[in-house]
């Protein structure tokens, strides 16, 4: 199966691009998004890397945490997830503002009224993730491409469904007990006034979304994680780590992009030396990952920036 099959013949709904820092994740993800959109698929590219560079790569502003139309390509939309904004929404969902909305304010200990301090470990990733969940559930786009952060961060993101599930599970039980106590207080002090607290339902819904997203992302007919790497020792180590975690979380992987391969330039001692080094690691990569489809991308003589350069890269990836 070629990379093109993932978009045209056996189209997936989710493609995730990941790998070590600086190896070309954003460039390759953006090139794939342009290619898919040009082949008639309504495509959304989302950056989940807190250090966004999608705007730089597309050479247009897609920042601000909202979906933007990509100029110059039909059917293409882009978004850089804004963890700060998502954090505020999360706090609102978890604290259940309605607890504090009865006047006069009651002398309820903080612990009982304010749950906003209960932040799951890795909250920034969690929030970027909960934003992502919205898109996983939506059927608005034919294809959603994720430009992920460097490996360590992405591995935490992938472990989040499990983590959040147990976190929200505990939180739900806690809220249920709290609600029972609070209901008694309320009916005593508020003289019949009832204030509906829907934070439990919201938590329950978030928990369900997480479960649904996990199952979508582990379905090989829907999802493929594309590992991007360069032919160097450090990148191989990091790829090993990434692959074993993807395996653990049952995220399907069948493609590897080996990027920035040196051209063979006669009379250039520096290039020859780099190329000899890369050849050694290319052999190693081919032996290690023989079960994967490997696509090689040469080092361009310029940076890959803007739609037309990205189209050039797409030509190499998909043709
Ligand atoms: N094949 C290539 N030839 C030349 N330059 C490249 C190639 N691939 C990527 N680049 C350039 O290398 C830089 C890093 O690429 P990119 O931003 O895609 O990597 P990344 O893996 O997303 O980085 P980060 O980990 O910082 O998110 C960019 O300036 C990009 O234009
Ligand atoms: Mg990037």
Tab-separated table of N, CA and C in Angstrom, residues 17-21 25-26 47-51 125 146-155 157 225 238 242:
chain	number	residue	atom	x	y	z
A	17	UNK	N	0.698	12.639	11.753
A	17	UNK	CA	2.124	12.711	11.409
A	17	UNK	C	2.909	12.983	12.688
A	18	UNK	N	3.895	12.104	12.977
A	18	UNK	CA	4.659	12.304	14.204
A	18	UNK	C	6.108	11.889	14.033
A	19	UNK	N	6.928	12.292	14.972
A	19	UNK	CA	8.348	11.934	14.939
A	19	UNK	C	9.154	12.922	15.769
A	20	UNK	N	10.460	12.779	15.685
A	20	UNK	CA	11.389	13.606	16.454
A	20	UNK	C	11.255	15.086	16.042
A	21	UNK	N	11.725	15.983	16.891
A	21	UNK	CA	11.671	17.413	16.590
A	21	UNK	C	12.454	17.758	15.322
A	25	UNK	N	7.741	16.920	10.215
A	25	UNK	CA	6.350	16.492	10.461
A	25	UNK	C	5.360	17.480	9.858
A	26	UNK	N	5.552	18.768	10.189
A	26	UNK	CA	4.606	19.786	9.738
A	26	UNK	C	4.610	19.887	8.212
A	47	UNK	N	-3.038	21.332	14.070
A	47	UNK	CA	-1.758	21.229	14.767
A	47	UNK	C	-2.029	21.069	16.260
A	48	UNK	N	-1.489	20.000	16.847
A	48	UNK	CA	-1.647	19.809	18.296
A	48	UNK	C	-0.330	20.117	19.014
A	49	UNK	N	0.633	20.662	18.267
A	49	UNK	CA	1.921	21.030	18.858
A	49	UNK	C	1.788	22.407	19.505
A	50	UNK	N	2.022	22.515	20.837
A	50	UNK	CA	1.871	23.835	21.466
A	50	UNK	C	2.790	24.886	20.816
A	51	UNK	N	3.943	24.434	20.275
A	51	UNK	CA	4.798	25.368	19.529
A	51	UNK	C	4.413	25.263	18.055
A	125	UNK	N	-1.939	19.161	27.422
A	125	UNK	CA	-2.190	18.172	26.371
A	125	UNK	C	-3.640	17.720	26.421
A	146	UNK	N	-3.527	15.270	11.533
A	146	UNK	CA	-2.963	15.846	12.740
A	146	UNK	C	-1.465	16.051	12.567
A	147	UNK	N	-1.050	17.289	12.732
A	147	UNK	CA	0.380	17.604	12.762
A	147	UNK	C	0.742	17.600	14.237
A	148	UNK	N	1.399	16.527	14.687
A	148	UNK	CA	1.608	16.385	16.130
A	148	UNK	C	2.936	17.007	16.577
A	149	UNK	N	3.078	17.121	17.893
A	149	UNK	CA	4.292	17.679	18.487
A	149	UNK	C	5.394	16.610	18.479
A	150	UNK	N	6.651	17.004	18.739
A	150	UNK	CA	7.723	16.012	18.818
A	150	UNK	C	7.380	14.855	19.770
A	151	UNK	N	8.007	13.719	19.508
A	151	UNK	CA	7.627	12.430	20.099
A	151	UNK	C	7.154	12.444	21.561
A	152	UNK	N	7.978	12.962	22.474
A	152	UNK	CA	7.658	12.874	23.901
A	152	UNK	C	6.267	13.412	24.204
A	153	UNK	N	5.967	14.556	23.665
A	153	UNK	CA	4.703	15.221	23.875
A	153	UNK	C	3.544	14.401	23.281
A	154	UNK	N	3.777	13.877	22.082
A	154	UNK	CA	2.738	13.096	21.414
A	154	UNK	C	2.457	11.789	22.151
A	155	UNK	N	3.516	11.200	22.712
A	155	UNK	CA	3.303	9.961	23.460
A	155	UNK	C	2.415	10.216	24.670
A	157	UNK	N	0.198	12.546	24.813
A	157	UNK	CA	-1.137	12.803	24.259
A	157	UNK	C	-1.875	11.485	24.005
A	225	UNK	N	-1.071	6.246	11.450
A	225	UNK	CA	-0.057	7.138	12.002
A	225	UNK	C	1.167	7.041	11.102
A	238	UNK	N	14.605	7.368	18.471
A	238	UNK	CA	13.325	7.968	18.832
A	238	UNK	C	12.160	7.284	18.114
A	242	UNK	N	8.835	5.628	19.696
A	242	UNK	CA	7.517	6.021	19.199
A	242	UNK	C	6.724	4.789	18.761
